[in-house]
PDB file of N, CA and C and ligand atoms in Angstrom:
ATOM      1  N   UNK A 835     -87.184 -22.460 177.112  1.00  0.00           N
ATOM      2  CA  UNK A 835     -86.394 -21.236 177.028  1.00  0.00           C
ATOM      3  C   UNK A 835     -84.949 -21.525 176.648  1.00  0.00           C
ATOM      4  N   UNK A 836     -84.489 -22.766 176.788  1.00  0.00           N
ATOM      5  CA  UNK A 836     -83.085 -23.052 176.562  1.00  0.00           C
ATOM      6  C   UNK A 836     -82.694 -22.930 175.097  1.00  0.00           C
ATOM      7  N   UNK A 837     -83.674 -22.910 174.182  1.00  0.00           N
ATOM      8  CA  UNK A 837     -83.319 -22.756 172.780  1.00  0.00           C
ATOM      9  C   UNK A 837     -83.295 -21.302 172.352  1.00  0.00           C
ATOM     10  N   UNK A 838     -83.397 -20.390 173.311  1.00  0.00           N
ATOM     11  CA  UNK A 838     -83.311 -18.973 172.993  1.00  0.00           C
ATOM     12  C   UNK A 838     -81.890 -18.479 173.248  1.00  0.00           C
ATOM     13  N   UNK A 839     -81.420 -17.658 172.344  1.00  0.00           N
ATOM     14  CA  UNK A 839     -80.041 -17.168 172.372  1.00  0.00           C
ATOM     15  C   UNK A 839     -80.056 -15.657 172.600  1.00  0.00           C
ATOM     16  N   UNK A 840     -79.266 -15.197 173.551  1.00  0.00           N
ATOM     17  CA  UNK A 840     -79.151 -13.757 173.799  1.00  0.00           C
ATOM     18  C   UNK A 840     -78.180 -13.148 172.795  1.00  0.00           C
ATOM     19  N   UNK A 841     -78.637 -12.123 172.110  1.00  0.00           N
ATOM     20  CA  UNK A 841     -77.771 -11.439 171.145  1.00  0.00           C
ATOM     21  C   UNK A 841     -77.973  -9.938 171.255  1.00  0.00           C
ATOM     22  N   UNK A 842     -76.854  -9.232 171.197  1.00  0.00           N
ATOM     23  CA  UNK A 842     -76.871  -7.768 171.286  1.00  0.00           C
ATOM     24  C   UNK A 842     -76.258  -7.187 170.019  1.00  0.00           C
ATOM     25  N   UNK A 843     -76.892  -6.156 169.499  1.00  0.00           N
ATOM     26  CA  UNK A 843     -76.406  -5.477 168.301  1.00  0.00           C
ATOM     27  C   UNK A 843     -75.860  -4.111 168.681  1.00  0.00           C
ATOM     28  N   UNK A 844     -74.652  -3.828 168.210  1.00  0.00           N
ATOM     29  CA  UNK A 844     -74.013  -2.526 168.384  1.00  0.00           C
ATOM     30  C   UNK A 844     -73.946  -1.847 167.015  1.00  0.00           C
ATOM     31  N   UNK A 845     -73.946  -0.560 166.894  1.00  0.00           N
ATOM     32  CA  UNK A 845     -73.901   0.402 167.995  1.00  0.00           C
ATOM     33  C   UNK A 845     -75.269   0.700 168.596  1.00  0.00           C
ATOM     34  N   UNK A 846     -76.317   0.039 168.105  1.00  0.00           N
ATOM     35  CA  UNK A 846     -77.665   0.350 168.593  1.00  0.00           C
ATOM     36  C   UNK A 846     -77.835   0.011 170.074  1.00  0.00           C
ATOM     37  N   UNK A 847     -77.080  -0.999 170.541  1.00  0.00           N
ATOM     38  CA  UNK A 847     -77.232  -1.432 171.920  1.00  0.00           C
ATOM     39  C   UNK A 847     -78.542  -2.157 172.175  1.00  0.00           C
ATOM     40  N   UNK A 848     -79.066  -2.788 171.142  1.00  0.00           N
ATOM     41  CA  UNK A 848     -80.337  -3.511 171.276  1.00  0.00           C
ATOM     42  C   UNK A 848     -80.076  -4.997 171.498  1.00  0.00           C
ATOM     43  N   UNK A 849     -80.756  -5.567 172.480  1.00  0.00           N
ATOM     44  CA  UNK A 849     -80.601  -6.982 172.817  1.00  0.00           C
ATOM     45  C   UNK A 849     -81.931  -7.691 172.608  1.00  0.00           C
ATOM     46  N   UNK A 850     -81.857  -8.929 172.106  1.00  0.00           N
ATOM     47  CA  UNK A 850     -83.055  -9.750 171.934  1.00  0.00           C
ATOM     48  C   UNK A 850     -82.709 -11.188 172.288  1.00  0.00           C
ATOM     49  N   UNK A 851     -83.736 -11.957 172.620  1.00  0.00           N
ATOM     50  CA  UNK A 851     -83.607 -13.402 172.804  1.00  0.00           C
ATOM     51  C   UNK A 851     -84.272 -14.043 171.598  1.00  0.00           C
ATOM     52  N   UNK A 852     -83.479 -14.789 170.848  1.00  0.00           N
ATOM     53  CA  UNK A 852     -83.928 -15.296 169.554  1.00  0.00           C
ATOM     54  C   UNK A 852     -83.699 -16.799 169.501  1.00  0.00           C
ATOM     55  N   UNK A 853     -84.575 -17.500 168.822  1.00  0.00           N
ATOM     56  CA  UNK A 853     -84.457 -18.956 168.758  1.00  0.00           C
ATOM     57  C   UNK A 853     -83.148 -19.371 168.081  1.00  0.00           C
ATOM     58  N   UNK A 854     -82.566 -20.434 168.602  1.00  0.00           N
ATOM     59  CA  UNK A 854     -81.376 -21.007 167.976  1.00  0.00           C
ATOM     60  C   UNK A 854     -81.722 -21.430 166.548  1.00  0.00           C
ATOM     61  N   UNK A 855     -80.780 -21.229 165.646  1.00  0.00           N
ATOM     62  CA  UNK A 855     -81.001 -21.575 164.243  1.00  0.00           C
ATOM     63  C   UNK A 855     -81.371 -20.377 163.398  1.00  0.00           C
ATOM     64  N   UNK A 856     -81.767 -19.284 164.038  1.00  0.00           N
ATOM     65  CA  UNK A 856     -82.081 -18.066 163.285  1.00  0.00           C
ATOM     66  C   UNK A 856     -80.791 -17.455 162.752  1.00  0.00           C
ATOM     67  N   UNK A 857     -80.882 -16.786 161.616  1.00  0.00           N
ATOM     68  CA  UNK A 857     -79.720 -16.074 161.085  1.00  0.00           C
ATOM     69  C   UNK A 857     -79.558 -14.750 161.826  1.00  0.00           C
ATOM     70  N   UNK A 858     -78.407 -14.135 161.643  1.00  0.00           N
ATOM     71  CA  UNK A 858     -78.191 -12.818 162.255  1.00  0.00           C
ATOM     72  C   UNK A 858     -79.164 -11.780 161.690  1.00  0.00           C
ATOM     73  N   UNK A 859     -79.557 -11.923 160.454  1.00  0.00           N
ATOM     74  CA  UNK A 859     -80.552 -11.008 159.895  1.00  0.00           C
ATOM     75  C   UNK A 859     -81.875 -11.167 160.623  1.00  0.00           C
ATOM     76  N   UNK A 860     -82.296 -12.410 160.833  1.00  0.00           N
ATOM     77  CA  UNK A 860     -83.548 -12.658 161.548  1.00  0.00           C
ATOM     78  C   UNK A 860     -83.452 -12.171 162.993  1.00  0.00           C
ATOM     79  N   UNK A 861     -82.281 -12.367 163.603  1.00  0.00           N
ATOM     80  CA  UNK A 861     -82.084 -11.893 164.975  1.00  0.00           C
ATOM     81  C   UNK A 861     -82.139 -10.367 165.014  1.00  0.00           C
ATOM     82  N   UNK A 862     -81.582  -9.724 163.991  1.00  0.00           N
ATOM     83  CA  UNK A 862     -81.646  -8.275 163.918  1.00  0.00           C
ATOM     84  C   UNK A 862     -83.087  -7.791 163.829  1.00  0.00           C
ATOM     85  N   UNK A 863     -83.889  -8.469 163.036  1.00  0.00           N
ATOM     86  CA  UNK A 863     -85.306  -8.096 162.938  1.00  0.00           C
ATOM     87  C   UNK A 863     -85.967  -8.184 164.304  1.00  0.00           C
ATOM     88  N   UNK A 864     -85.641  -9.233 165.063  1.00  0.00           N
ATOM     89  CA  UNK A 864     -86.233  -9.415 166.383  1.00  0.00           C
ATOM     90  C   UNK A 864     -85.798  -8.310 167.339  1.00  0.00           C
ATOM     91  N   UNK A 865     -84.588  -7.808 167.115  1.00  0.00           N
ATOM     92  CA  UNK A 865     -84.054  -6.759 167.994  1.00  0.00           C
ATOM     93  C   UNK A 865     -84.392  -5.357 167.489  1.00  0.00           C
ATOM     94  N   UNK A 866     -85.028  -5.275 166.334  1.00  0.00           N
ATOM     95  CA  UNK A 866     -85.361  -3.965 165.774  1.00  0.00           C
ATOM     96  C   UNK A 866     -84.202  -3.308 165.065  1.00  0.00           C
ATOM     97  N   UNK A 867     -83.281  -4.141 164.568  1.00  0.00           N
ATOM     98  CA  UNK A 867     -82.110  -3.637 163.845  1.00  0.00           C
ATOM     99  C   UNK A 867     -82.169  -4.169 162.415  1.00  0.00           C
ATOM    100  N   UNK A 868     -82.269  -3.265 161.452  1.00  0.00           N
ATOM    101  CA  UNK A 868     -82.346  -3.687 160.060  1.00  0.00           C
ATOM    102  C   UNK A 868     -80.942  -3.934 159.504  1.00  0.00           C
ATOM    103  N   UNK A 869     -80.744  -5.087 158.906  1.00  0.00           N
ATOM    104  CA  UNK A 869     -79.489  -5.406 158.228  1.00  0.00           C
ATOM    105  C   UNK A 869     -79.834  -5.624 156.760  1.00  0.00           C
ATOM    106  N   UNK A 870     -79.294  -4.776 155.905  1.00  0.00           N
ATOM    107  CA  UNK A 870     -79.608  -4.840 154.481  1.00  0.00           C
ATOM    108  C   UNK A 870     -78.920  -6.043 153.861  1.00  0.00           C
ATOM    109  N   UNK A 871     -79.679  -6.808 153.094  1.00  0.00           N
ATOM    110  CA  UNK A 871     -79.144  -8.007 152.435  1.00  0.00           C
ATOM    111  C   UNK A 871     -79.206  -7.863 150.929  1.00  0.00           C
ATOM    112  N   UNK A 872     -78.418  -8.678 150.261  1.00  0.00           N
ATOM    113  CA  UNK A 872     -78.467  -8.770 148.810  1.00  0.00           C
ATOM    114  C   UNK A 872     -78.860 -10.168 148.397  1.00  0.00           C
ATOM    115  N   UNK A 873     -77.860 -10.995 148.191  1.00  0.00           N
ATOM    116  CA  UNK A 873     -78.090 -12.333 147.623  1.00  0.00           C
ATOM    117  C   UNK A 873     -78.748 -13.311 148.585  1.00  0.00           C
ATOM    118  N   UNK A 874     -78.593 -13.104 149.873  1.00  0.00           N
ATOM    119  CA  UNK A 874     -79.079 -13.983 150.952  1.00  0.00           C
ATOM    120  C   UNK A 874     -78.338 -15.318 151.007  1.00  0.00           C
ATOM    121  N   UNK A 875     -77.249 -15.475 150.276  1.00  0.00           N
ATOM    122  CA  UNK A 875     -76.572 -16.778 150.197  1.00  0.00           C
ATOM    123  C   UNK A 875     -75.081 -16.714 150.509  1.00  0.00           C
ATOM    124  N   UNK A 876     -74.637 -15.619 151.107  1.00  0.00           N
ATOM    125  CA  UNK A 876     -73.240 -15.558 151.488  1.00  0.00           C
ATOM    126  C   UNK A 876     -72.277 -15.296 150.349  1.00  0.00           C
ATOM    127  N   UNK A 877     -72.780 -14.734 149.252  1.00  0.00           N
ATOM    128  CA  UNK A 877     -71.933 -14.547 148.087  1.00  0.00           C
ATOM    129  C   UNK A 877     -71.615 -13.082 147.774  1.00  0.00           C
ATOM    130  N   UNK A 878     -72.552 -12.168 148.031  1.00  0.00           N
ATOM    131  CA  UNK A 878     -72.373 -10.799 147.541  1.00  0.00           C
ATOM    132  C   UNK A 878     -71.610  -9.898 148.524  1.00  0.00           C
ATOM    133  N   UNK A 879     -71.639 -10.217 149.802  1.00  0.00           N
ATOM    134  CA  UNK A 879     -70.908  -9.426 150.785  1.00  0.00           C
ATOM    135  C   UNK A 879     -71.592  -8.142 151.200  1.00  0.00           C
ATOM    136  N   UNK A 880     -72.889  -8.056 151.033  1.00  0.00           N
ATOM    137  CA  UNK A 880     -73.624  -6.845 151.401  1.00  0.00           C
ATOM    138  C   UNK A 880     -73.755  -6.666 152.909  1.00  0.00           C
ATOM    139  N   UNK A 881     -73.695  -7.755 153.668  1.00  0.00           N
ATOM    140  CA  UNK A 881     -74.161  -7.730 155.057  1.00  0.00           C
ATOM    141  C   UNK A 881     -73.136  -8.213 156.082  1.00  0.00           C
ATOM    142  N   UNK A 882     -71.892  -7.738 156.006  1.00  0.00           N
ATOM    143  CA  UNK A 882     -70.925  -8.192 157.009  1.00  0.00           C
ATOM    144  C   UNK A 882     -71.189  -7.552 158.371  1.00  0.00           C
ATOM    145  N   UNK A 883     -70.914  -8.304 159.402  1.00  0.00           N
ATOM    146  CA  UNK A 883     -70.923  -7.772 160.769  1.00  0.00           C
ATOM    147  C   UNK A 883     -69.626  -8.221 161.425  1.00  0.00           C
ATOM    148  N   UNK A 884     -69.204  -7.456 162.448  1.00  0.00           N
ATOM    149  CA  UNK A 884     -68.046  -7.870 163.235  1.00  0.00           C
ATOM    150  C   UNK A 884     -68.556  -8.489 164.526  1.00  0.00           C
ATOM    151  N   UNK A 885     -68.058  -9.666 164.847  1.00  0.00           N
ATOM    152  CA  UNK A 885     -68.477 -10.334 166.073  1.00  0.00           C
ATOM    153  C   UNK A 885     -67.585  -9.824 167.200  1.00  0.00           C
ATOM    154  N   UNK A 886     -68.161  -9.018 168.084  1.00  0.00           N
ATOM    155  CA  UNK A 886     -67.398  -8.418 169.180  1.00  0.00           C
ATOM    156  C   UNK A 886     -67.139  -9.438 170.280  1.00  0.00           C
ATOM    157  N   UNK A 887     -68.083 -10.335 170.514  1.00  0.00           N
ATOM    158  CA  UNK A 887     -67.872 -11.423 171.472  1.00  0.00           C
ATOM    159  C   UNK A 887     -68.869 -12.535 171.180  1.00  0.00           C
ATOM    160  N   UNK A 888     -68.483 -13.747 171.576  1.00  0.00           N
ATOM    161  CA  UNK A 888     -69.362 -14.902 171.396  1.00  0.00           C
ATOM    162  C   UNK A 888     -69.280 -15.529 170.021  1.00  0.00           C
ATOM    163  N   UNK A 889     -68.124 -15.404 169.369  1.00  0.00           N
ATOM    164  CA  UNK A 889     -68.021 -15.961 168.012  1.00  0.00           C
ATOM    165  C   UNK A 889     -68.280 -17.470 168.001  1.00  0.00           C
ATOM    166  N   UNK A 890     -67.952 -18.147 169.091  1.00  0.00           N
ATOM    167  CA  UNK A 890     -68.202 -19.590 169.152  1.00  0.00           C
ATOM    168  C   UNK A 890     -69.690 -19.914 169.290  1.00  0.00           C
ATOM    169  N   UNK A 891     -70.482 -18.907 169.535  1.00  0.00           N
ATOM    170  CA  UNK A 891     -71.920 -19.103 169.643  1.00  0.00           C
ATOM    171  C   UNK A 891     -72.638 -19.031 168.313  1.00  0.00           C
ATOM    172  N   UNK A 892     -71.874 -18.887 167.233  1.00  0.00           N
ATOM    173  CA  UNK A 892     -72.450 -18.866 165.891  1.00  0.00           C
ATOM    174  C   UNK A 892     -72.075 -20.138 165.145  1.00  0.00           C
ATOM    175  N   UNK A 893     -72.910 -20.529 164.192  1.00  0.00           N
ATOM    176  CA  UNK A 893     -72.606 -21.695 163.367  1.00  0.00           C
ATOM    177  C   UNK A 893     -71.284 -21.486 162.647  1.00  0.00           C
ATOM    178  N   UNK A 894     -70.576 -22.564 162.374  1.00  0.00           N
ATOM    179  CA  UNK A 894     -69.309 -22.472 161.645  1.00  0.00           C
ATOM    180  C   UNK A 894     -69.587 -21.988 160.220  1.00  0.00           C
ATOM    181  N   UNK A 895     -68.739 -21.104 159.697  1.00  0.00           N
ATOM    182  CA  UNK A 895     -68.978 -20.595 158.343  1.00  0.00           C
ATOM    183  C   UNK A 895     -68.770 -21.671 157.280  1.00  0.00           C
ATOM    184  N   UNK A 896     -69.639 -21.650 156.270  1.00  0.00           N
ATOM    185  CA  UNK A 896     -69.469 -22.514 155.102  1.00  0.00           C
ATOM    186  C   UNK A 896     -68.325 -21.946 154.255  1.00  0.00           C
ATOM    187  N   UNK A 897     -67.715 -22.775 153.433  1.00  0.00           N
ATOM    188  CA  UNK A 897     -66.587 -22.293 152.620  1.00  0.00           C
ATOM    189  C   UNK A 897     -66.914 -21.082 151.760  1.00  0.00           C
ATOM    190  N   UNK A 898     -68.115 -21.013 151.211  1.00  0.00           N
ATOM    191  CA  UNK A 898     -68.424 -19.859 150.351  1.00  0.00           C
ATOM    192  C   UNK A 898     -68.505 -18.572 151.171  1.00  0.00           C
ATOM    193  N   UNK A 899     -68.968 -18.668 152.433  1.00  0.00           N
ATOM    194  CA  UNK A 899     -68.988 -17.471 153.290  1.00  0.00           C
ATOM    195  C   UNK A 899     -67.559 -17.043 153.625  1.00  0.00           C
ATOM    196  N   UNK A 900     -66.726 -17.992 153.991  1.00  0.00           N
ATOM    197  CA  UNK A 900     -65.330 -17.690 154.292  1.00  0.00           C
ATOM    198  C   UNK A 900     -64.654 -17.050 153.082  1.00  0.00           C
ATOM    199  N   UNK A 901     -64.942 -17.573 151.906  1.00  0.00           N
ATOM    200  CA  UNK A 901     -64.354 -17.025 150.685  1.00  0.00           C
ATOM    201  C   UNK A 901     -64.764 -15.585 150.446  1.00  0.00           C
ATOM    202  N   UNK A 902     -66.029 -15.285 150.695  1.00  0.00           N
ATOM    203  CA  UNK A 902     -66.514 -13.915 150.504  1.00  0.00           C
ATOM    204  C   UNK A 902     -65.854 -12.980 151.512  1.00  0.00           C
ATOM    205  N   UNK A 903     -65.782 -13.399 152.768  1.00  0.00           N
ATOM    206  CA  UNK A 903     -65.147 -12.569 153.804  1.00  0.00           C
ATOM    207  C   UNK A 903     -63.687 -12.294 153.438  1.00  0.00           C
ATOM    208  N   UNK A 904     -62.983 -13.318 152.993  1.00  0.00           N
ATOM    209  CA  UNK A 904     -61.569 -13.139 152.617  1.00  0.00           C
ATOM    210  C   UNK A 904     -61.448 -12.225 151.409  1.00  0.00           C
ATOM    211  N   UNK A 905     -62.333 -12.393 150.444  1.00  0.00           N
ATOM    212  CA  UNK A 905     -62.294 -11.565 149.235  1.00  0.00           C
ATOM    213  C   UNK A 905     -62.516 -10.094 149.586  1.00  0.00           C
ATOM    214  N   UNK A 906     -63.288  -9.851 150.638  1.00  0.00           N
ATOM    215  CA  UNK A 906     -63.573  -8.483 151.065  1.00  0.00           C
ATOM    216  C   UNK A 906     -62.450  -7.904 151.908  1.00  0.00           C
ATOM    217  N   UNK A 907     -61.473  -8.726 152.253  1.00  0.00           N
ATOM    218  CA  UNK A 907     -60.356  -8.250 153.055  1.00  0.00           C
ATOM    219  C   UNK A 907     -60.696  -8.096 154.532  1.00  0.00           C
ATOM    220  N   UNK A 908     -61.746  -8.792 154.990  1.00  0.00           N
ATOM    221  CA  UNK A 908     -62.151  -8.726 156.395  1.00  0.00           C
ATOM    222  C   UNK A 908     -61.536  -9.886 157.160  1.00  0.00           C
ATOM    223  N   UNK A 909     -61.429  -9.728 158.474  1.00  0.00           N
ATOM    224  CA  UNK A 909     -60.797 -10.741 159.309  1.00  0.00           C
ATOM    225  C   UNK A 909     -61.769 -11.824 159.733  1.00  0.00           C
ATOM    226  N   UNK A 910     -61.235 -12.833 160.437  1.00  0.00           N
ATOM    227  CA  UNK A 910     -62.062 -13.974 160.859  1.00  0.00           C
ATOM    228  C   UNK A 910     -63.086 -13.622 161.938  1.00  0.00           C
ATOM    229  N   UNK A 911     -63.009 -12.397 162.463  1.00  0.00           N
ATOM    230  CA  UNK A 911     -64.026 -11.967 163.430  1.00  0.00           C
ATOM    231  C   UNK A 911     -65.238 -11.362 162.721  1.00  0.00           C
ATOM    232  N   UNK A 912     -65.282 -11.472 161.414  1.00  0.00           N
ATOM    233  CA  UNK A 912     -66.416 -10.986 160.651  1.00  0.00           C
ATOM    234  C   UNK A 912     -67.244 -12.157 160.123  1.00  0.00           C
ATOM    235  N   UNK A 913     -68.548 -11.939 160.049  1.00  0.00           N
ATOM    236  CA  UNK A 913     -69.457 -12.934 159.487  1.00  0.00           C
ATOM    237  C   UNK A 913     -70.455 -12.212 158.582  1.00  0.00           C
ATOM    238  N   UNK A 914     -71.098 -12.991 157.732  1.00  0.00           N
ATOM    239  CA  UNK A 914     -72.156 -12.459 156.886  1.00  0.00           C
ATOM    240  C   UNK A 914     -73.491 -12.738 157.569  1.00  0.00           C
ATOM    241  N   UNK A 915     -74.272 -11.697 157.763  1.00  0.00           N
ATOM    242  CA  UNK A 915     -75.479 -11.817 158.585  1.00  0.00           C
ATOM    243  C   UNK A 915     -76.520 -12.749 157.974  1.00  0.00           C
ATOM    244  N   UNK A 916     -76.495 -12.912 156.665  1.00  0.00           N
ATOM    245  CA  UNK A 916     -77.458 -13.819 156.031  1.00  0.00           C
ATOM    246  C   UNK A 916     -77.111 -15.273 156.287  1.00  0.00           C
ATOM    247  N   UNK A 917     -75.875 -15.546 156.634  1.00  0.00           N
ATOM    248  CA  UNK A 917     -75.385 -16.924 156.672  1.00  0.00           C
ATOM    249  C   UNK A 917     -75.090 -17.441 158.070  1.00  0.00           C
ATOM    250  N   UNK A 918     -74.622 -16.593 158.970  1.00  0.00           N
ATOM    251  CA  UNK A 918     -74.279 -17.025 160.322  1.00  0.00           C
ATOM    252  C   UNK A 918     -75.558 -17.254 161.125  1.00  0.00           C
ATOM    253  N   UNK A 919     -75.629 -18.408 161.776  1.00  0.00           N
ATOM    254  CA  UNK A 919     -76.826 -18.764 162.555  1.00  0.00           C
ATOM    255  C   UNK A 919     -76.494 -18.858 164.038  1.00  0.00           C
ATOM    256  N   UNK A 920     -77.480 -18.503 164.846  1.00  0.00           N
ATOM    257  CA  UNK A 920     -77.307 -18.529 166.297  1.00  0.00           C
ATOM    258  C   UNK A 920     -77.256 -19.961 166.804  1.00  0.00           C
ATOM    259  N   UNK A 921     -76.307 -20.218 167.687  1.00  0.00           N
ATOM    260  CA  UNK A 921     -76.213 -21.529 168.347  1.00  0.00           C
ATOM    261  C   UNK A 921     -76.400 -21.351 169.853  1.00  0.00           C
ATOM    262  N   UNK A 922     -75.586 -20.477 170.454  1.00  0.00           N
ATOM    263  CA  UNK A 922     -75.728 -20.217 171.892  1.00  0.00           C
ATOM    264  C   UNK A 922     -75.180 -18.813 172.206  1.00  0.00           C
ATOM    265  N   UNK A 923     -75.757 -18.219 173.221  1.00  0.00           N
ATOM    266  CA  UNK A 923     -75.362 -16.872 173.599  1.00  0.00           C
ATOM    267  C   UNK A 923     -74.498 -16.870 174.844  1.00  0.00           C
ATOM    268  N   UNK A 924     -74.142 -15.708 175.280  1.00  0.00           N
ATOM    269  CA  UNK A 924     -74.463 -14.418 174.657  1.00  0.00           C
ATOM    270  C   UNK A 924     -73.525 -14.102 173.481  1.00  0.00           C
ATOM    271  N   UNK A 925     -74.062 -13.371 172.537  1.00  0.00           N
ATOM    272  CA  UNK A 925     -73.328 -12.958 171.345  1.00  0.00           C
ATOM    273  C   UNK A 925     -73.492 -11.448 171.206  1.00  0.00           C
ATOM    274  N   UNK A 926     -72.410 -10.776 170.826  1.00  0.00           N
ATOM    275  CA  UNK A 926     -72.463  -9.335 170.559  1.00  0.00           C
ATOM    276  C   UNK A 926     -71.892  -9.101 169.170  1.00  0.00           C
ATOM    277  N   UNK A 927     -72.663  -8.455 168.302  1.00  0.00           N
ATOM    278  CA  UNK A 927     -72.186  -8.151 166.958  1.00  0.00           C
ATOM    279  C   UNK A 927     -72.305  -6.660 166.684  1.00  0.00           C
ATOM    280  N   UNK A 928     -71.413  -6.200 165.842  1.00  0.00           N
ATOM    281  CA  UNK A 928     -71.410  -4.789 165.434  1.00  0.00           C
ATOM    282  C   UNK A 928     -71.819  -4.704 163.964  1.00  0.00           C
ATOM    283  N   UNK A 929     -72.845  -3.904 163.693  1.00  0.00           N
ATOM    284  CA  UNK A 929     -73.309  -3.748 162.325  1.00  0.00           C
ATOM    285  C   UNK A 929     -72.637  -2.522 161.704  1.00  0.00           C
ATOM    286  N   UNK A 930     -72.866  -2.343 160.404  1.00  0.00           N
ATOM    287  CA  UNK A 930     -72.362  -1.150 159.742  1.00  0.00           C
ATOM    288  C   UNK A 930     -70.853  -1.115 159.640  1.00  0.00           C
ATOM    289  N   UNK A 931     -70.240  -2.265 159.377  1.00  0.00           N
ATOM    290  CA  UNK A 931     -68.775  -2.322 159.359  1.00  0.00           C
ATOM    291  C   UNK A 931     -68.181  -1.917 158.019  1.00  0.00           C
ATOM    292  N   UNK A 932     -68.999  -1.726 156.990  1.00  0.00           N
ATOM    293  CA  UNK A 932     -68.451  -1.304 155.690  1.00  0.00           C
ATOM    294  C   UNK A 932     -68.433   0.204 155.578  1.00  0.00           C
TER     295      UNK A 932
HETATM  296  S1  FES B1470     -76.799 -11.067 151.460  1.00  0.00           S
HETATM  297 FE1  FES B1470     -75.232 -11.555 150.055  1.00  0.00          FE
HETATM  298  S2  FES B1470     -73.659 -12.233 151.342  1.00  0.00           S
HETATM  299 FE2  FES B1470     -75.294 -11.965 152.727  1.00  0.00          FE
END
């Protein structure tokens, strides 16, 4: 059970326990929250979420993800759901930030 990460999605208020290494999109599927994706590679910016708490529980962003977030004018509390992976919980993210 120790490789399961607690994650909650807002505003739906849905929580799931998801295996470490899963992306936020995969975690959303487990929680019953659909996150629309485009490129799946952190380039198009279709799927930003705001990390309300537990940002340290996500994998560190790759440079291309950071570049996309900056290009979109979003702050460092935002991640791309296709790219950010679960490391440890609890994590709370807010969808629908665009
Ligand atoms: S789907 Fe394109 S950045 Fe995530």
